[in-house]
GROMACS .gro file of C-alpha atoms in nm:
model
  199
    1MET     CA    1  11.274   7.176  10.165
    2ASN     CA    2  11.603   7.120  10.307
    3GLY     CA    3  11.789   7.127  10.634
    4ALA     CA    4  11.775   7.485  10.652
    5ALA     CA    5  11.429   7.499  10.763
    6VAL     CA    6  11.514   7.364  11.100
    7GLU     CA    7  11.715   7.684  11.180
    8TYR     CA    8  11.535   7.959  10.969
    9GLU     CA    9  11.232   8.110  11.162
   10PHE     CA   10  11.089   8.325  10.865
   11ASP     CA   11  11.037   8.263  10.483
   12VAL     CA   12  11.031   8.599  10.415
   13PHE     CA   13  11.147   8.944  10.571
   14VAL     CA   14  10.939   9.236  10.435
   15SER     CA   15  11.149   9.569  10.425
   16TYR     CA   16  11.006   9.902  10.388
   17SER     CA   17  11.061  10.267  10.500
   18ARG     CA   18  10.822  10.363  10.761
   19SER     CA   19  10.893  10.739  10.662
   20ALA     CA   20  10.788  10.654  10.291
   21GLY     CA   21  10.449  10.841  10.254
   22ASN     CA   22  10.183  10.580  10.187
   23VAL     CA   23  10.409  10.266  10.176
   24CYS     CA   24  10.319  10.160  10.552
   25GLU     CA   25   9.968  10.162  10.501
   26TRP     CA   26   9.990   9.979  10.169
   27VAL     CA   27  10.210   9.720  10.321
   28TRP     CA   28  10.007   9.654  10.622
   29ASN     CA   29   9.655   9.696  10.452
   30HIS     CA   30   9.709   9.512  10.133
   31PHE     CA   31  10.064   9.375  10.046
   32TYR     CA   32  10.161   9.182  10.366
   33PRO     CA   33   9.823   8.998  10.414
   34ALA     CA   34   9.793   8.911  10.016
   35LEU     CA   35  10.138   8.800  10.036
   36LYS     CA   36  10.084   8.578  10.322
   37ARG     CA   37   9.765   8.414  10.182
   38CYS     CA   38   9.906   8.358   9.827
   39LEU     CA   39  10.222   8.213   9.969
   40GLU     CA   40  10.036   7.989  10.194
   41ASP     CA   41   9.840   7.883   9.885
   42GLU     CA   42  10.183   7.771   9.728
   43ILE     CA   43  10.372   7.627  10.047
   44GLY     CA   44  10.106   7.550  10.312
   45LYS     CA   45  10.199   7.761  10.652
   46ALA     CA   46  10.400   8.072  10.563
   47ASP     CA   47  10.618   8.266  10.806
   48ILE     CA   48  10.646   8.634  10.713
   49PHE     CA   49  10.815   8.896  10.921
   50ILE     CA   50  10.696   9.252  10.925
   51ASP     CA   51  10.831   9.485  11.179
   52ARG     CA   52  10.490   9.548  11.304
   53GLN     CA   53  10.550   9.231  11.502
   54LEU     CA   54  10.815   9.398  11.696
   55ASP     CA   55  10.540   9.517  11.923
   56GLU     CA   56  10.482   9.159  12.036
   57HIS     CA   57  10.811   9.149  12.214
   58ILE     CA   58  10.804   9.465  12.442
   59GLY     CA   59  11.111   9.506  12.658
   60LYS     CA   60  11.374   9.348  12.371
   61PRO     CA   61  11.594   9.621  12.195
   62TRP     CA   62  11.412   9.644  11.857
   63PRO     CA   63  11.752   9.670  11.671
   64ASP     CA   64  11.842   9.328  11.811
   65GLN     CA   65  11.495   9.188  11.709
   66LEU     CA   66  11.542   9.323  11.363
   67ALA     CA   67  11.890   9.190  11.322
   68HIS     CA   68  11.781   8.850  11.459
   69SER     CA   69  11.479   8.813  11.230
   70LEU     CA   70  11.645   8.923  10.927
   71GLY     CA   71  11.929   8.661  11.006
   72ARG     CA   72  11.656   8.413  11.031
   73SER     CA   73  11.489   8.464  10.726
   74LYS     CA   74  11.543   8.300  10.386
   75LEU     CA   75  11.447   8.565  10.151
   76LEU     CA   76  11.414   8.949  10.153
   77VAL     CA   77  11.140   9.124  10.007
   78PRO     CA   78  11.215   9.507  10.000
   79VAL     CA   79  10.914   9.747   9.914
   80LEU     CA   80  11.102  10.032   9.739
   81SER     CA   81  11.027  10.401   9.714
   82ALA     CA   82  11.239  10.712   9.702
   83PRO     CA   83  11.297  10.722  10.075
   84TYR     CA   84  11.409  10.355  10.088
   85PHE     CA   85  11.785  10.407  10.025
   86ARG     CA   86  11.764  10.728  10.249
   87SER     CA   87  11.676  10.525  10.546
   88PRO     CA   88  11.978  10.384  10.727
   89TRP     CA   89  11.800  10.078  10.867
   90CYS     CA   90  11.640   9.990  10.522
   91THR     CA   91  11.981  10.012  10.363
   92ALA     CA   92  12.136   9.785  10.637
   93GLU     CA   93  11.865   9.539  10.577
   94TRP     CA   94  11.935   9.536  10.201
   95ALA     CA   95  12.307   9.531  10.247
   96THR     CA   96  12.281   9.266  10.493
   97MET     CA   97  12.102   9.015  10.250
   98GLU     CA   98  12.320   9.129   9.971
   99LYS     CA   99  12.627   9.055  10.189
  100ARG     CA  100  12.484   8.695  10.257
  101GLU     CA  101  12.437   8.654   9.877
  102GLU     CA  102  12.822   8.737   9.827
  103GLN     CA  103  12.893   8.488  10.101
  104VAL     CA  104  12.721   8.198   9.950
  105ASN     CA  105  12.752   8.311   9.586
  106ASP     CA  106  12.362   8.326   9.554
  107SER     CA  107  12.229   8.631   9.388
  108GLY     CA  108  11.858   8.530   9.402
  109LEU     CA  109  11.771   8.608   9.779
  110ILE     CA  110  11.633   8.955   9.716
  111PHE     CA  111  11.291   9.012   9.559
  112PRO     CA  112  11.255   9.384   9.527
  113VAL     CA  113  10.890   9.519   9.474
  114VAL     CA  114  10.864   9.873   9.362
  115PHE     CA  115  10.581  10.075   9.529
  116ALA     CA  116  10.701  10.418   9.367
  117ASP     CA  117  10.989  10.589   9.180
  118GLY     CA  118  11.240  10.346   9.048
  119THR     CA  119  11.451  10.608   8.856
  120SER     CA  120  11.655  10.723   9.129
  121PHE     CA  121  11.752  10.372   9.278
  122PRO     CA  122  12.136  10.289   9.310
  123ALA     CA  123  12.260  10.160   9.000
  124ALA     CA  124  12.325   9.807   9.162
  125VAL     CA  125  11.940   9.774   9.247
  126GLN     CA  126  11.850   9.888   8.887
  127GLN     CA  127  12.062   9.585   8.752
  128ARG     CA  128  11.812   9.360   8.965
  129GLN     CA  129  11.487   9.229   8.856
  130LEU     CA  130  11.254   9.444   8.967
  131HIS     CA  131  10.878   9.393   9.019
  132LYS     CA  132  10.762   9.721   8.892
  133GLU     CA  133  10.406   9.625   8.829
  134PHE     CA  134  10.319   9.696   9.198
  135LYS     CA  135  10.318  10.066   9.107
  136ASN     CA  136   9.989  10.035   8.920
  137TYR     CA  137   9.836   9.877   9.252
  138ASN     CA  138   9.995  10.124   9.505
  139VAL     CA  139   9.654  10.237   9.686
  140PRO     CA  140   9.716  10.249  10.052
  141TYR     CA  141   9.335  10.294  10.149
  142PRO     CA  142   9.131   9.995  10.298
  143LYS     CA  143   8.854  10.036  10.075
  144TYR     CA  144   9.083   9.930   9.795
  145VAL     CA  145   8.987   9.585   9.835
  146GLU     CA  146   8.661   9.706   9.703
  147SER     CA  147   8.766   9.848   9.385
  148ALA     CA  148   8.780   9.686   9.022
  149ALA     CA  149   9.163   9.700   9.029
  150TYR     CA  150   9.225   9.485   9.339
  151PRO     CA  151   9.182   9.153   9.162
  152HIS     CA  152   9.466   9.271   8.937
  153PHE     CA  153   9.674   9.352   9.218
  154HIS     CA  154   9.593   9.015   9.385
  155GLN     CA  155   9.702   8.847   9.056
  156GLU     CA  156  10.041   9.038   9.078
  157VAL     CA  157  10.088   8.910   9.440
  158GLN     CA  158  10.008   8.565   9.317
  159ARG     CA  159  10.295   8.572   9.057
  160LEU     CA  160  10.530   8.716   9.330
  161ALA     CA  161  10.440   8.416   9.558
  162GLU     CA  162  10.493   8.162   9.296
  163LEU     CA  163  10.832   8.295   9.228
  164ILE     CA  164  10.916   8.316   9.614
  165ALA     CA  165  10.785   7.948   9.646
  166VAL     CA  166  11.031   7.805   9.414
  167ARG     CA  167  11.315   8.015   9.538
  168LEU     CA  168  11.232   7.892   9.903
  169GLY     CA  169  11.301   7.535   9.812
  170GLU     CA  170  11.655   7.645   9.683
  171VAL     CA  171  11.775   7.863   9.963
  172PRO     CA  172  12.129   7.784  10.122
  173GLU     CA  173  12.119   7.607  10.450
  174TRP     CA  174  12.119   7.844  10.745
  175ARG     CA  175  12.461   7.930  10.891
  176ALA     CA  176  12.527   8.096  11.233
  177ASP     CA  177  12.766   8.339  11.079
  178TRP     CA  178  12.528   8.508  10.839
  179PRO     CA  179  12.611   8.891  10.855
  180ALA     CA  180  12.386   9.126  11.040
  181LEU     CA  181  12.482   9.467  10.950
  182ARG     CA  182  12.374   9.777  11.138
  183PRO     CA  183  12.343  10.151  11.042
  184PRO     CA  184  12.658  10.362  11.118
  185PRO     CA  185  12.634  10.599  11.420
  186PRO     CA  186  12.442  10.909  11.341
  187GLY     CA  187  12.690  11.171  11.146
  188THR     CA  188  12.901  10.923  10.985
  189PRO     CA  189  12.955  10.998  10.619
  190VAL     CA  190  12.820  10.745  10.380
  191ARG     CA  191  12.989  10.709  10.058
  192GLY     CA  192  12.889  10.524   9.753
  193ARG     CA  193  12.561  10.475   9.581
  194LEU     CA  194  12.485  10.176   9.797
  195PRO     CA  195  12.656  10.189  10.130
  196ARG     CA  196  12.800   9.889  10.281
  197PHE     CA  197  12.771   9.916  10.651
  198GLY     CA  198  12.995   9.750  10.911
  199ALA     CA  199  12.860   9.472  11.134
   0.00000   0.00000   0.00000
């Protein structure tokens, strides 16, 4: 890789809305474990952050953990559904990585995966390359691994992992001044299609 590998802690930060119906179960049961295995096939050891890991650091404020982990992640993989851009934390995670892209003039640090919807996303999101194929394989139940459709899901994850693996070798070197944006205080009006939060 490059010198950035010394300072980064995670290859990928998986972002998703916990209030988004079936998304949590799908991410935990299928997407995260499959992505980790497929990415390890491509690059060897793969470090993927998912917020379930916050339980391992009991006693530390979870907003600080999220900000630190995203700041030390090379790429963002947001799992999109209608509630994603209604979640202040999800939107802050997206805006943080988008701000980093602007900071280094590199628009390839976000790999959006579409779990559901896709028509109500902000215009700036619609203009990105969205991995919409996952809408065909968004079954959350554990027994999905036994279905005839699961190998096709696995192939989609493999394709995504291949793209991510290439991009990991091209990320900018880690910087201590990466943005770490937080949601605005409750009750703060948010304007614009894709809110930009203050640090």
